[in-house]
Amino acid sequence: MPPACLALQRNASSLSPKPDSDYVAFPGAIKSVFTNKLNFEVPCEYSAMPTYRVIDQHGVAVNPAFNPDLSDEGVIKLYKDMLTISIMDIIMFDAQRQGRISFYMVSSGEEAACVGTASALTADDVIFCQYREQGVFQQRGFTLREFMSQLFANKYDMGGGRNMPVHYGSRRLNIHTISSPLGTQIPHAAGAAYAIKIQRMQNPAAPPKIAAVYFGEGAASEGDFHAALNIAATRSCPVVFICRNNGYSISTPALEQYRGDGIASRGLGYGMDTVRVDGNDLWAVRTAMKRARELALQDGGKPVLLECLTYRIGHHSTSDDSFAYRAKVEVEDWKRRDNPVSRLRKWLEARGCWNDAREKETRADIRKLILKAFGDAEKEQKPPIRNLFEGVYEKLTPDLRAQMKQLREHLDKYPEEYDVSEFDGGKDSLS
Amino acid sequence: MLRPVAVATQPWHRSSYSTQALVGARLNVPIDYATTPLLAHTAQAALGQAELPAAVRSGTTKRMNLFQAVNDAMATALGEDESVLLFGEDIAFGGVFRCSMGLRDTFGDERVFNTPLSEQGILGFGIGLAAEGMRPIAEIQFADYVFPAFDQLVNEAAKFRYRDGTNGRHVGGLTVRMPCGGVGHGALYHSQSPESLFAHIPGLRVVMPRSPLQAKGLLLAAIRCNDPVVFFEPKILYRAAVEQVPTAPYTLPLSKAEVLKQGAHLTIVSYGQPLYTCLSAIRRAEEDLGAGLSIELIDLRTIYPWDKECVLQSVRKTGRCIVVHESMINQGVGAEVAASIQEDPDTFVRLEAPVMRVAGWSTPNGLLYERFNIPDVATLTPILPAVANC
């Protein structure tokens, strides 16, 4: 059964106008009543879409009736995921500063938005990310070895040493590999969701699943955002669009990014169920995402938009000094007053299942594990040089074979000009 | 000049955008698709194609034009593989060029459907489908409108397998079809042939058929191929090129050129519609010179990764080469072919003349000027004996 409004639209477009109708019968819009009063709709006459919150800055449930759907151990697991990411961020940011990796991007301030939403998905759900979603990978079970192998581009990096650091991907975890062009993954998620829908129609025994896609508020200005939401709506795709609205895209503040009511207000324009949540509140993002997933699976599948309001505490990347465009005090305030990690910690402490000692011990343990993985990954060989040519096509083309041979001959001729020792198999992989 | 009154009352007054020949034209006469040997006019000719599998060669044929052959290939693909989907702008009712006629009725709205008018959306959606194991056929209404989707094709589709590494995901199931080329009055935005832009992108396969029989075999190969394929359909041939096409499903190999005519003195390399122009010019030139001139004609079919060996072998034999295409000469396919010929040591030493390119001028295709822009028989004919030095 198509959704009721769709059925109406189909009818409307095939109907000619009835005489003296109060409603338009133009095919472009339905149920629009005629008015003789000229009135332009003005955005500022509408109040901003409210922000859903479950626990406040002090970690106290806003609605005392709130009932957590996870055991304390379950929440502690998510808390540890958030801690892991925030500790890894500090270590790897410094590692970049020391020149040990080429690039890094922290996700501080956005740990809850990622870990919380990911925790409401099933392992079968297909995920597309932008690049500031380490929490999603961590929550799903991406190992520290996998993180470090990618960051150091060693021979265990599943990307084969081809991608910049932080461009993670995992088939095992159903997370597509990150690419740098912004917004391109948003229509991919719509297509993946349609694939899921068709595959379930063809095999009703397949488990119900959705696609989820993450992007920042800056990426939402790309044409691909518009294309994706529109096609997902018209094809009724089971997909949840998750916007991390952290106030900045590199140096550009949200005020220079758009003039509407954030990203959430656009969802309605595409005919989409939409919600805005407090992205620093793990419980809010988890609860909203759980519901969004249910909605996405209703009526044979439909898209949902979820906007997580948050704040980018870190620099945009290791190539950015954000104090060039925003005050240090602003960042410090956010860090101190409304931090998703400390907010959840307060909740846990109030529940009596967390304390300073556990916090200290856990942080030390995580740090140790990260440094171990760091050390191991840094020592590993790089992937074979052959990876330069492999994977462009399913099979090597004659051109690529010839070019590989050319490179081999070049390296044979100028061994002193290139260090091939760090690559697995040296130059011998080029044949 | 364009006033309809003048055209109606003065039949001798040629419409400026018509492709009709002038009275007295000896070279630029319309291509006679009904007799050209580049099309299989009989069942025997169609079934005699050596590349076809034996089972197909002992089967039957049906007369089809190019849009019908495309339709036949897509119907075959949709029928044999549930993961094949077809979508684009206006394809549900049959498509603006009739390529998808009847397919929605046969295979259902879930697998054959219209999309919103957004090229980047169409290809982004197709990439997502292919990444999850489907085999989408996306249609871009005109090749001129593929540019909004350029980012999705270049940065996403082409690099998907490469960046996914040992994860092993790819979007090889994706095929992107688009009509291309001059049609007499398409002007700036209904005439373009942007194949060389895609041939510059590692990870994409770029294909252009010249006939219905080829369109069916190459399109089926493209759909089954595990690399993303950009498939150009010369729209001037949709109705004009009619031939016998085997009714059984078959594929023709990608990245394999076809020698259409053997020759000894000169190699002409082309693809798509200009092959017909080339053949007319070759016949005219050979007739004019009698037995003294024989020219080899090669259809690239796949523009990238291309069949370099076939071209090099031919040029090693003839010592001379002309590359012909509709799209602009600057940085076009001809540049790649010419450079490859001169940098191959075995071929370079056998060259007896500079490799020449005959292609569109480095201008957009202005409405009134197409006849001066796209290489025609009059451009080509006198060049052939000159380059062949006969």
Coordinates of C-alpha atoms in Angstrom, one line a residue, chain A residues 13-402:
Chain A
S13 CA -2.8 14.6 -10.8
S14 CA -5.3 12.6 -12.8
L15 CA -8.3 14.7 -11.9
S16 CA -9.5 17.8 -13.7
P17 CA -10.7 20.7 -11.6
K18 CA -14.2 20.4 -10.2
P19 CA -16.3 23.5 -10.8
D20 CA -16.3 25.9 -7.8
S21 CA -13.8 23.8 -5.8
D22 CA -12.3 25.4 -2.7
Y23 CA -9.1 23.6 -3.4
V24 CA -6.6 23.8 -6.2
A25 CA -6.5 20.9 -8.7
F26 CA -3.3 21.9 -10.2
P27 CA -1.1 18.8 -10.5
G28 CA 1.9 20.5 -8.7
A29 CA 0.3 20.7 -5.3
I30 CA -2.6 19.1 -3.6
K31 CA -4.9 20.1 -0.8
S32 CA -4.0 23.8 -1.2
V33 CA -7.0 25.9 -0.4
F34 CA -7.7 29.1 -2.3
T35 CA -7.3 32.3 -0.4
N36 CA -8.2 35.9 -1.4
K37 CA -5.7 37.3 1.1
L38 CA -2.2 38.0 -0.2
N39 CA 0.1 36.6 2.4
F40 CA 3.7 35.7 2.0
E41 CA 4.9 33.0 4.4
V42 CA 7.7 34.6 6.4
P43 CA 10.2 32.3 8.1
C44 CA 10.7 34.4 11.2
E45 CA 7.0 34.1 12.0
Y46 CA 7.6 30.4 12.6
S47 CA 9.4 29.5 15.8
A48 CA 12.5 27.4 15.4
M49 CA 12.0 23.6 15.4
P50 CA 12.3 22.4 19.0
T51 CA 15.3 20.3 20.1
Y52 CA 14.6 17.0 21.6
R53 CA 16.5 16.4 24.9
V54 CA 16.4 13.5 27.4
I55 CA 19.1 14.5 29.9
D56 CA 20.2 18.0 30.7
Q57 CA 23.7 19.4 31.2
H58 CA 23.8 18.0 34.7
G59 CA 23.1 14.5 33.4
V60 CA 19.6 14.6 34.9
A61 CA 16.6 13.2 33.0
V62 CA 14.4 16.2 31.8
N63 CA 11.4 14.0 32.0
P64 CA 11.5 12.0 35.3
A65 CA 9.5 9.2 33.7
F66 CA 12.4 8.5 31.3
N67 CA 13.2 4.9 31.3
P68 CA 16.6 3.8 29.8
D69 CA 16.3 1.0 27.3
L70 CA 19.8 -0.2 28.1
S71 CA 21.3 -1.9 31.2
D72 CA 23.9 0.2 33.1
E73 CA 26.6 -2.1 31.6
G74 CA 25.2 -1.3 28.1
V75 CA 25.4 2.4 28.7
I76 CA 28.9 2.1 30.2
K77 CA 30.0 0.3 27.0
L78 CA 28.8 3.3 25.0
Y79 CA 30.5 5.7 27.4
K80 CA 33.7 3.8 26.9
D81 CA 33.3 4.0 23.1
M82 CA 33.0 7.8 23.5
L83 CA 36.0 7.9 25.8
T84 CA 38.1 5.8 23.4
I85 CA 37.4 8.1 20.6
S86 CA 38.2 11.2 22.6
I87 CA 41.5 9.8 23.9
M88 CA 42.5 8.5 20.5
D89 CA 41.8 12.0 19.1
I90 CA 44.3 13.6 21.5
I91 CA 47.0 11.0 20.9
M92 CA 46.6 11.0 17.1
F93 CA 46.3 14.8 16.8
D94 CA 49.7 14.9 18.6
A95 CA 51.1 12.1 16.4
Q96 CA 50.3 14.3 13.4
R97 CA 52.0 17.3 15.0
Q98 CA 55.1 15.1 15.4
G99 CA 54.9 14.1 11.7
R100 CA 54.2 10.5 12.4
I101 CA 51.0 10.5 10.4
S102 CA 50.2 12.9 7.6
F103 CA 46.7 14.1 8.7
Y104 CA 44.1 13.7 11.3
M105 CA 40.6 15.0 12.2
V106 CA 39.3 14.9 15.7
S107 CA 35.6 14.5 16.6
S108 CA 35.6 16.0 20.0
G109 CA 32.2 17.3 21.0
E110 CA 30.4 14.9 18.6
E111 CA 31.1 11.6 20.3
A112 CA 27.5 11.3 21.5
A113 CA 25.9 12.1 18.2
C114 CA 27.9 9.3 16.5
V115 CA 28.0 6.7 19.2
G116 CA 24.4 7.3 20.2
T117 CA 22.9 7.1 16.7
A118 CA 25.0 4.1 15.7
S119 CA 23.9 2.3 18.9
A120 CA 20.3 2.4 17.7
L121 CA 21.1 0.5 14.4
T122 CA 21.4 -3.2 13.8
A123 CA 24.6 -4.7 12.4
D124 CA 22.9 -5.3 9.1
D125 CA 22.1 -1.6 8.6
V126 CA 24.3 0.0 5.9
I127 CA 26.2 3.1 6.9
F128 CA 27.7 6.0 4.9
C129 CA 29.9 8.5 6.7
Q130 CA 31.5 11.9 6.0
Y131 CA 34.7 11.7 8.0
R132 CA 34.0 12.9 11.6
E133 CA 32.2 9.7 12.6
Q134 CA 35.0 7.8 14.4
G135 CA 32.3 7.1 17.1
V136 CA 30.2 5.2 14.6
F137 CA 33.2 2.9 13.7
Q138 CA 34.1 2.4 17.4
Q139 CA 30.5 1.6 18.4
R140 CA 30.2 -1.0 15.6
G141 CA 33.3 -2.8 16.6
F142 CA 36.1 -1.3 14.4
T143 CA 39.2 -2.4 16.3
L144 CA 42.0 -0.2 17.4
R145 CA 44.3 -2.2 15.1
E146 CA 42.0 -1.3 12.2
F147 CA 41.9 2.4 13.2
M148 CA 45.7 2.5 13.5
S149 CA 46.4 0.4 10.3
Q150 CA 44.3 2.9 8.3
L151 CA 45.9 6.0 10.0
F152 CA 49.4 4.7 9.4
A153 CA 48.5 3.2 6.0
N154 CA 50.3 -0.1 6.8
K155 CA 49.8 -3.4 5.0
Y156 CA 46.8 -4.2 7.1
D157 CA 45.0 -1.0 6.0
M158 CA 41.9 -2.3 4.2
G159 CA 42.1 0.8 1.9
G160 CA 45.5 -0.5 0.7
G161 CA 47.4 2.6 1.6
R162 CA 45.4 4.6 -1.0
N163 CA 43.4 7.0 1.2
M164 CA 44.2 9.8 3.5
P165 CA 44.1 9.1 7.2
V166 CA 40.6 9.0 8.8
H167 CA 39.1 7.6 5.6
Y168 CA 38.0 4.4 7.3
G169 CA 35.8 1.7 5.8
S170 CA 34.7 -1.7 6.7
R171 CA 32.7 -4.3 4.8
R172 CA 32.6 -6.5 7.9
L173 CA 30.7 -3.7 9.8
N174 CA 28.6 -2.6 6.8
I175 CA 30.2 0.9 6.7
H176 CA 31.2 2.2 3.3
T177 CA 34.6 3.6 2.8
I178 CA 34.8 7.4 3.4
S179 CA 35.8 9.6 0.6
S180 CA 36.8 13.3 0.7
P181 CA 34.3 14.9 -1.7
L182 CA 31.5 16.4 0.5
G183 CA 28.0 15.3 0.2
T184 CA 28.5 12.6 -2.4
Q185 CA 27.7 9.9 0.0
I186 CA 24.2 11.3 0.7
P187 CA 22.6 10.1 -2.6
H188 CA 24.6 6.8 -2.2
A189 CA 22.7 6.2 0.9
A190 CA 19.4 6.8 -0.9
G191 CA 20.4 4.3 -3.6
A192 CA 21.6 1.7 -1.0
A193 CA 18.3 2.1 0.8
Y194 CA 16.5 1.5 -2.5
A195 CA 18.6 -1.6 -3.1
I196 CA 17.7 -2.9 0.4
K197 CA 14.0 -2.3 -0.3
I198 CA 14.1 -4.1 -3.6
Q199 CA 16.2 -7.0 -2.2
R200 CA 13.6 -7.4 0.5
M201 CA 10.8 -7.4 -2.0
Q202 CA 12.6 -10.1 -3.9
N203 CA 13.5 -12.0 -0.8
P204 CA 10.9 -11.4 2.0
A205 CA 13.0 -13.6 4.3
A206 CA 15.8 -11.0 4.3
P207 CA 16.0 -9.1 7.6
P208 CA 14.5 -5.6 7.7
K209 CA 17.3 -3.1 7.5
I210 CA 17.9 0.5 6.6
A211 CA 20.7 2.8 5.3
A212 CA 22.0 5.6 7.5
V213 CA 24.1 8.5 6.3
Y214 CA 26.1 11.1 8.2
F215 CA 27.0 14.5 7.0
G216 CA 27.8 18.0 8.4
E217 CA 25.6 21.1 8.0
G218 CA 28.2 22.5 5.5
A219 CA 27.9 19.4 3.3
A220 CA 24.1 20.0 3.4
S221 CA 24.7 23.0 1.1
E222 CA 25.9 20.7 -1.6
G223 CA 23.6 19.8 -4.5
D224 CA 24.0 16.2 -3.6
F225 CA 22.1 16.8 -0.3
H226 CA 19.1 18.2 -2.3
A227 CA 19.3 15.4 -4.9
A228 CA 19.5 12.7 -2.2
L229 CA 16.6 13.8 -0.1
N230 CA 14.4 14.4 -3.0
I231 CA 15.1 11.1 -4.7
A232 CA 14.8 9.2 -1.4
A233 CA 11.4 10.8 -0.8
T234 CA 10.0 10.1 -4.3
R235 CA 11.2 6.5 -4.3
S236 CA 10.2 5.9 -0.7
C237 CA 13.6 4.7 0.5
P238 CA 14.2 3.4 4.0
V239 CA 17.1 5.7 4.9
V240 CA 17.8 8.0 7.8
F241 CA 19.8 11.2 7.0
I242 CA 21.8 12.3 10.0
C243 CA 23.1 15.8 10.0
R244 CA 25.8 16.7 12.5
N245 CA 25.2 20.4 12.8
N246 CA 28.3 21.6 14.8
G247 CA 28.1 25.2 13.8
Y248 CA 31.1 25.4 11.6
S249 CA 32.3 24.1 8.3
I250 CA 36.0 24.8 8.6
S251 CA 35.9 28.6 9.2
T252 CA 32.4 29.2 7.9
P253 CA 29.9 29.7 10.7
A254 CA 26.4 28.3 10.2
L255 CA 25.1 31.8 9.7
E256 CA 27.0 32.0 6.5
Q257 CA 26.0 28.5 5.5
Y258 CA 22.2 29.0 5.4
R259 CA 19.5 31.4 6.6
G260 CA 16.7 29.0 7.3
D261 CA 16.0 27.1 10.5
G262 CA 19.0 24.8 10.3
I263 CA 18.9 21.7 8.3
A264 CA 15.9 20.1 10.0
S265 CA 13.4 22.7 8.5
R266 CA 14.3 21.5 5.0
G267 CA 13.1 17.9 5.7
L268 CA 9.5 19.1 5.6
G269 CA 10.0 20.6 2.2
Y270 CA 11.0 17.2 0.9
G271 CA 7.9 15.6 2.5
M272 CA 10.0 13.8 5.1
D273 CA 9.5 13.0 8.8
T274 CA 12.0 15.1 10.6
V275 CA 13.4 15.6 14.1
R276 CA 16.0 17.9 15.7
V277 CA 17.9 16.6 18.7
D278 CA 20.4 17.7 21.2
G279 CA 23.5 16.1 19.8
N280 CA 25.4 16.3 23.1
D281 CA 22.8 14.1 24.8
L282 CA 23.5 10.4 24.1
W283 CA 20.1 9.4 25.3
A284 CA 18.4 11.9 23.0
V285 CA 20.2 10.8 19.9
R286 CA 19.8 7.2 20.7
T287 CA 16.1 7.5 21.4
A288 CA 15.5 9.6 18.4
M289 CA 17.5 7.3 16.1
K290 CA 15.7 4.3 17.4
R291 CA 12.4 5.9 16.5
A292 CA 13.7 7.2 13.1
R293 CA 14.8 3.6 12.2
E294 CA 11.2 2.4 13.0
L295 CA 9.7 5.2 10.9
A296 CA 12.1 4.5 8.0
L297 CA 10.8 0.9 7.8
Q298 CA 7.1 1.9 7.9
D299 CA 4.9 2.0 4.8
G300 CA 7.3 -0.1 2.8
G301 CA 10.1 2.3 3.5
K302 CA 10.5 6.1 3.8
P303 CA 13.2 8.6 4.5
V304 CA 13.7 10.4 7.8
L305 CA 15.9 13.4 8.6
L306 CA 17.6 13.7 12.0
E307 CA 19.5 16.9 12.8
C308 CA 21.9 16.6 15.8
L309 CA 22.8 20.1 17.1
T310 CA 26.3 20.0 18.6
Y311 CA 29.5 22.0 18.7
R312 CA 32.8 21.3 17.0
I313 CA 35.2 21.5 19.9
G314 CA 38.4 20.6 18.0
H315 CA 40.0 22.3 15.0
H316 CA 38.5 21.3 11.7
S317 CA 41.6 19.1 11.0
T318 CA 45.3 19.1 11.7
S319 CA 45.7 21.5 8.8
D320 CA 43.5 24.1 10.5
D321 CA 44.0 26.5 13.4
S322 CA 40.4 27.4 14.4
F323 CA 41.5 30.2 16.6
A324 CA 42.0 32.2 13.5
Y325 CA 38.2 32.5 13.1
R326 CA 36.7 31.8 16.6
A327 CA 37.5 32.8 20.1
K328 CA 39.3 30.4 22.3
V329 CA 36.9 31.2 25.2
E330 CA 33.9 30.1 23.1
V331 CA 35.5 26.7 22.6
E332 CA 36.5 26.5 26.3
D333 CA 33.0 27.3 27.3
W334 CA 31.6 24.5 25.3
K335 CA 34.2 22.1 26.5
R336 CA 33.5 22.9 30.1
R337 CA 29.8 23.6 30.1
D338 CA 28.3 21.2 27.7
N339 CA 30.4 18.3 26.7
P340 CA 28.7 15.0 25.6
V341 CA 31.3 12.9 27.4
S342 CA 31.0 14.6 30.8
R343 CA 27.2 14.8 30.5
L344 CA 26.9 11.1 30.2
R345 CA 29.5 10.6 32.9
K346 CA 27.3 12.7 35.2
W347 CA 24.3 10.5 34.3
L348 CA 26.3 7.4 35.1
E349 CA 27.6 8.8 38.4
A350 CA 24.1 9.8 39.5
R351 CA 23.0 6.2 38.7
G352 CA 25.8 5.0 41.1
C353 CA 27.5 2.9 38.5
W354 CA 30.5 5.2 37.8
N355 CA 33.0 7.1 39.9
D356 CA 36.3 8.9 39.8
A357 CA 38.3 5.8 40.4
R358 CA 36.6 3.9 37.6
E359 CA 37.0 6.9 35.3
K360 CA 40.7 7.2 36.1
E361 CA 41.3 3.5 35.7
T362 CA 39.3 3.2 32.4
R363 CA 41.1 6.2 30.9
A364 CA 44.5 4.7 31.7
D365 CA 43.5 1.3 30.3
I366 CA 42.2 2.8 27.1
R367 CA 45.3 5.0 26.7
K368 CA 47.5 1.9 27.1
L369 CA 45.5 -0.1 24.5
I370 CA 45.6 2.8 22.0
L371 CA 49.4 3.3 22.5
K372 CA 50.0 -0.4 22.0
A373 CA 48.0 -0.5 18.8
F374 CA 49.7 2.8 17.8
G375 CA 53.2 1.3 18.3
D376 CA 52.3 -2.0 16.5
A377 CA 50.8 -0.2 13.5
E378 CA 53.6 2.2 13.1
K379 CA 56.2 -0.7 12.9
E380 CA 54.3 -2.6 10.2
Q381 CA 55.4 -2.6 6.6
K382 CA 53.5 -0.5 4.1
P383 CA 51.2 -2.3 1.5
P384 CA 52.9 -3.6 -1.7
I385 CA 53.7 -0.9 -4.3
R386 CA 51.6 -3.0 -6.7
N387 CA 48.6 -1.5 -4.9
L388 CA 49.2 1.6 -6.9
F389 CA 48.0 -0.1 -10.1
E390 CA 45.6 -2.8 -8.7
G391 CA 42.0 -2.0 -8.1
V392 CA 41.5 0.6 -10.7
Y393 CA 39.5 -2.0 -12.7
E394 CA 38.4 -5.5 -11.7
K395 CA 41.5 -6.8 -13.7
L396 CA 44.7 -5.0 -14.6
T397 CA 44.4 -3.6 -18.1
P398 CA 47.2 -4.0 -20.6
D399 CA 48.1 -0.3 -20.1
L400 CA 48.4 -0.7 -16.4
R401 CA 50.5 -3.8 -16.8
A402 CA 52.8 -1.9 -19.1

